[in-house]
PDB file of C-alpha atoms in Angstrom:
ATOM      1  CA  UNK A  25      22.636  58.851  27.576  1.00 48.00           C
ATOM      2  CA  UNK A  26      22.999  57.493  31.202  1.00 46.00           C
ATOM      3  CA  UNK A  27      25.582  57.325  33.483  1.00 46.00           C
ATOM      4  CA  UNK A  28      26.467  53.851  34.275  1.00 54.00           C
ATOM      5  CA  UNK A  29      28.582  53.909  37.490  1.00 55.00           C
ATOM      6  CA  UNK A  30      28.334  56.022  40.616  1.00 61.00           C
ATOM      7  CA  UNK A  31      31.247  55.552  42.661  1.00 62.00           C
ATOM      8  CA  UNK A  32      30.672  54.432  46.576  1.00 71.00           C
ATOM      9  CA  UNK A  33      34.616  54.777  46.592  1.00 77.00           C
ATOM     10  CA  UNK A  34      37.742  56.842  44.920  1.00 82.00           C
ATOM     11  CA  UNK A  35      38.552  53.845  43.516  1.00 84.00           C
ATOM     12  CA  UNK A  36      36.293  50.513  41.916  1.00 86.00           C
ATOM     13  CA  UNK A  37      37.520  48.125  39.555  1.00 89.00           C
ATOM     14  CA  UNK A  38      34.682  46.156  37.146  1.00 88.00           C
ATOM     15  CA  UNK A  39      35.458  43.128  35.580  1.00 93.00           C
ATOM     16  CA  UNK A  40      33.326  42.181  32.799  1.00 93.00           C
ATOM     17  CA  UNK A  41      33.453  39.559  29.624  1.00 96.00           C
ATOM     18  CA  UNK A  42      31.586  40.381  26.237  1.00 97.00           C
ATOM     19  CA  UNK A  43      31.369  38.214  23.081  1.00 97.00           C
ATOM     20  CA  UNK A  44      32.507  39.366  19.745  1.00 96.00           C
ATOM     21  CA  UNK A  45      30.664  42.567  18.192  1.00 95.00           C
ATOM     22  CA  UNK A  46      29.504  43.529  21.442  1.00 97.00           C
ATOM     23  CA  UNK A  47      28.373  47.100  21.373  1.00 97.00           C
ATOM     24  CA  UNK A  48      28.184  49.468  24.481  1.00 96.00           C
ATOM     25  CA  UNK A  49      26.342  52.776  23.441  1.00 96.00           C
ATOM     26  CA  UNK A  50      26.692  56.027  23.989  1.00 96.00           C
ATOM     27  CA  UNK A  51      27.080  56.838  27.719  1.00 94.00           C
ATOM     28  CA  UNK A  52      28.952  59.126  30.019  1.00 92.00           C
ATOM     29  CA  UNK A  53      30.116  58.718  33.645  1.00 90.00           C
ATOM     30  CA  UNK A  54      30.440  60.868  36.662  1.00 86.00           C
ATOM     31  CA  UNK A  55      34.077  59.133  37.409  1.00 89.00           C
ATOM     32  CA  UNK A  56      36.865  59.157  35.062  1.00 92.00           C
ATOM     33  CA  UNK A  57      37.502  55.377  33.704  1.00 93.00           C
ATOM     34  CA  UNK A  58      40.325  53.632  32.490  1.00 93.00           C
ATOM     35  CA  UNK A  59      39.457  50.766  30.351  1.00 94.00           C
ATOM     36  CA  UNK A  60      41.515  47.793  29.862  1.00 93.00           C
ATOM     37  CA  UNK A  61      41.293  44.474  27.561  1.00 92.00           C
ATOM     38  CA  UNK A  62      42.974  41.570  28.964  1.00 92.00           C
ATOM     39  CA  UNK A  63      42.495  39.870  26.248  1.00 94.00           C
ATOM     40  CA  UNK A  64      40.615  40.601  23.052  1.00 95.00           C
ATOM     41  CA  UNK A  65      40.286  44.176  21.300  1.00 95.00           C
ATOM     42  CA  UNK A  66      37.906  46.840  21.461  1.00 95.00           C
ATOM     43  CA  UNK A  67      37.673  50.402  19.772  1.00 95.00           C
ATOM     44  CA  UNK A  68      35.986  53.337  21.924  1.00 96.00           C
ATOM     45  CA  UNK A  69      34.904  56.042  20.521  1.00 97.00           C
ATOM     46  CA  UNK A  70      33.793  59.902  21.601  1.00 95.00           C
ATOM     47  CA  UNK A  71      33.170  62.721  19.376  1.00 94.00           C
ATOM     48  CA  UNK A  72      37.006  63.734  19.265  1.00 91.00           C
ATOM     49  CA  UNK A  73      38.834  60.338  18.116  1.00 95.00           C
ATOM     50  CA  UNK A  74      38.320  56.496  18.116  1.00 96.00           C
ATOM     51  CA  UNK A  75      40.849  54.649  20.170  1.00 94.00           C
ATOM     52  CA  UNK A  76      41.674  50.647  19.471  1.00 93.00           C
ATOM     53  CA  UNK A  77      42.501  48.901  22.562  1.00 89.00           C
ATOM     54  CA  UNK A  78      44.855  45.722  22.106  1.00 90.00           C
ATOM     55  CA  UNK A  79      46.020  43.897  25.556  1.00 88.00           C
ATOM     56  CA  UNK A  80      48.968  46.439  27.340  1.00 86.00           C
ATOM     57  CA  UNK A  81      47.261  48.449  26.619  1.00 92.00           C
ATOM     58  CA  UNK A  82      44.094  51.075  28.010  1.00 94.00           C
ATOM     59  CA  UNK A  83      42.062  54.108  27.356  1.00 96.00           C
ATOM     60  CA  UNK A  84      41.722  57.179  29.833  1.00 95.00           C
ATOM     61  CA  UNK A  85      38.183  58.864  29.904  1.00 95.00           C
ATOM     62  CA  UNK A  86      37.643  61.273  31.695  1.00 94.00           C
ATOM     63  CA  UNK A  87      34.525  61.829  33.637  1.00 91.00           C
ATOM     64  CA  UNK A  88      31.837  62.934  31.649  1.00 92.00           C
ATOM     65  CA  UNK A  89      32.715  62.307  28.343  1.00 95.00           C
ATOM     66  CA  UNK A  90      30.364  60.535  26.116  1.00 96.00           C
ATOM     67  CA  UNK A  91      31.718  57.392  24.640  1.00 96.00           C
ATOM     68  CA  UNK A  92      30.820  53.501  23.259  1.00 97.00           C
ATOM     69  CA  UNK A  93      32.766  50.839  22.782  1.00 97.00           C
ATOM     70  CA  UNK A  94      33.198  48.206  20.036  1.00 97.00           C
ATOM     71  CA  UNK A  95      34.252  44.615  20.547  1.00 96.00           C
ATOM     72  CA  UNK A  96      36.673  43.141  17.837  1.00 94.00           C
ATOM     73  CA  UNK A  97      35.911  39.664  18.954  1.00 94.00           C
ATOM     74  CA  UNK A  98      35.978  38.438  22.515  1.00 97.00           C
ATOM     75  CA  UNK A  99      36.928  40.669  25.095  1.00 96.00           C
ATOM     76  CA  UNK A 100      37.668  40.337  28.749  1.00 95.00           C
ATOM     77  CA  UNK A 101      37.447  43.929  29.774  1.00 94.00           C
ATOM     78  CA  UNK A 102      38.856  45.467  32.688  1.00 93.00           C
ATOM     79  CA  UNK A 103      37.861  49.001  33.866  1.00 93.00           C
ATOM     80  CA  UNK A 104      38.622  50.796  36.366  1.00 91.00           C
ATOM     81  CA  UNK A 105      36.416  53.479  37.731  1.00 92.00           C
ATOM     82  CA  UNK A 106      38.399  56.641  40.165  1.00 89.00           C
ATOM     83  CA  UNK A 107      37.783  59.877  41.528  1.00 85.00           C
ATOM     84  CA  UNK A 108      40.480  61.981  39.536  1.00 78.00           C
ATOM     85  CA  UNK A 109      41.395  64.058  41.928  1.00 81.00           C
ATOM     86  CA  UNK A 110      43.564  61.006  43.341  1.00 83.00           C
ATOM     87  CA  UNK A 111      45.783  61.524  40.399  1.00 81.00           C
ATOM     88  CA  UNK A 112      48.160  64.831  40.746  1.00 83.00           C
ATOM     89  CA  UNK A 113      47.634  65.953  36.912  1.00 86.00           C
ATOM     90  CA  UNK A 114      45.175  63.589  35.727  1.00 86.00           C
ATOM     91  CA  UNK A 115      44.790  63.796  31.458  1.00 88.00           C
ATOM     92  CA  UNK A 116      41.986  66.303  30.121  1.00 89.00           C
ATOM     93  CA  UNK A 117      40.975  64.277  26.944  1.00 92.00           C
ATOM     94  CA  UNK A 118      40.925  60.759  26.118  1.00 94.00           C
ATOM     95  CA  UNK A 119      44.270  59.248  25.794  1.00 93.00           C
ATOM     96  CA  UNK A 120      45.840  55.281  25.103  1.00 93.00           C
ATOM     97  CA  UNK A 121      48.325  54.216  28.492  1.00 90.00           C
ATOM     98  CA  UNK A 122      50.259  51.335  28.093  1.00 90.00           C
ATOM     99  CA  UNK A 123      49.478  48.857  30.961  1.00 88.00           C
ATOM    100  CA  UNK A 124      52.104  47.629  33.635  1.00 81.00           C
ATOM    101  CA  UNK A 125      52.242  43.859  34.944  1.00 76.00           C
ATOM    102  CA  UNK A 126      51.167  45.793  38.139  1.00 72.00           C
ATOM    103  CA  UNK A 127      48.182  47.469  36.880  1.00 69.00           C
TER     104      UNK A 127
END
């Protein structure tokens, strides 16, 4: 298991585009993520629940928690990588967040 991102900021966003059945292992980070697809739809799952992913919507992970992700089909993936102690009462598990316009 590796850690994929150090952050260099609080806050780094990471756009990246994967073809259908597309599989990210296992891996854990040292940030909490938020991942996003702007289009397409991909599953992550960690060893307490699977979470699908449609567009509006996104997964919280917080940091260190071992995941992978799935690709449906096509995916443009958005993710967003932050320090959580920028958020007042970030989430302790994994949790869906429906995404705003602004987001």
């Amino acid at each position: 298991m590796i850690a994929m991102v150090e952050l260099t900021a609080p806050l780094i966003g990471y756009p990246t585009d994967f073809p259908a059945g597309h599989f990210i292992g296992r891996h854990r980070h040292a940030s909490a993520q938020l991942v996003y697809a702007a289009s397409g739809v991909m599953s992550v799952a960690t060893d307490q629940g699977r979470w699908v992913v449609p567009p509006q919507r996104a997964v919280w992970v917080p940091p260190r928690v071992p995941h992978s992700i799935r690709m449906a089909g096509p995916v443009e993936m958005r993710t967003l990588y932050l320090d959580p102690r920028l958020l007042a009462d970030p989430p302790k598990t994994c949790c869906v967040v429906q995404v705003s316009p602004l987001l």
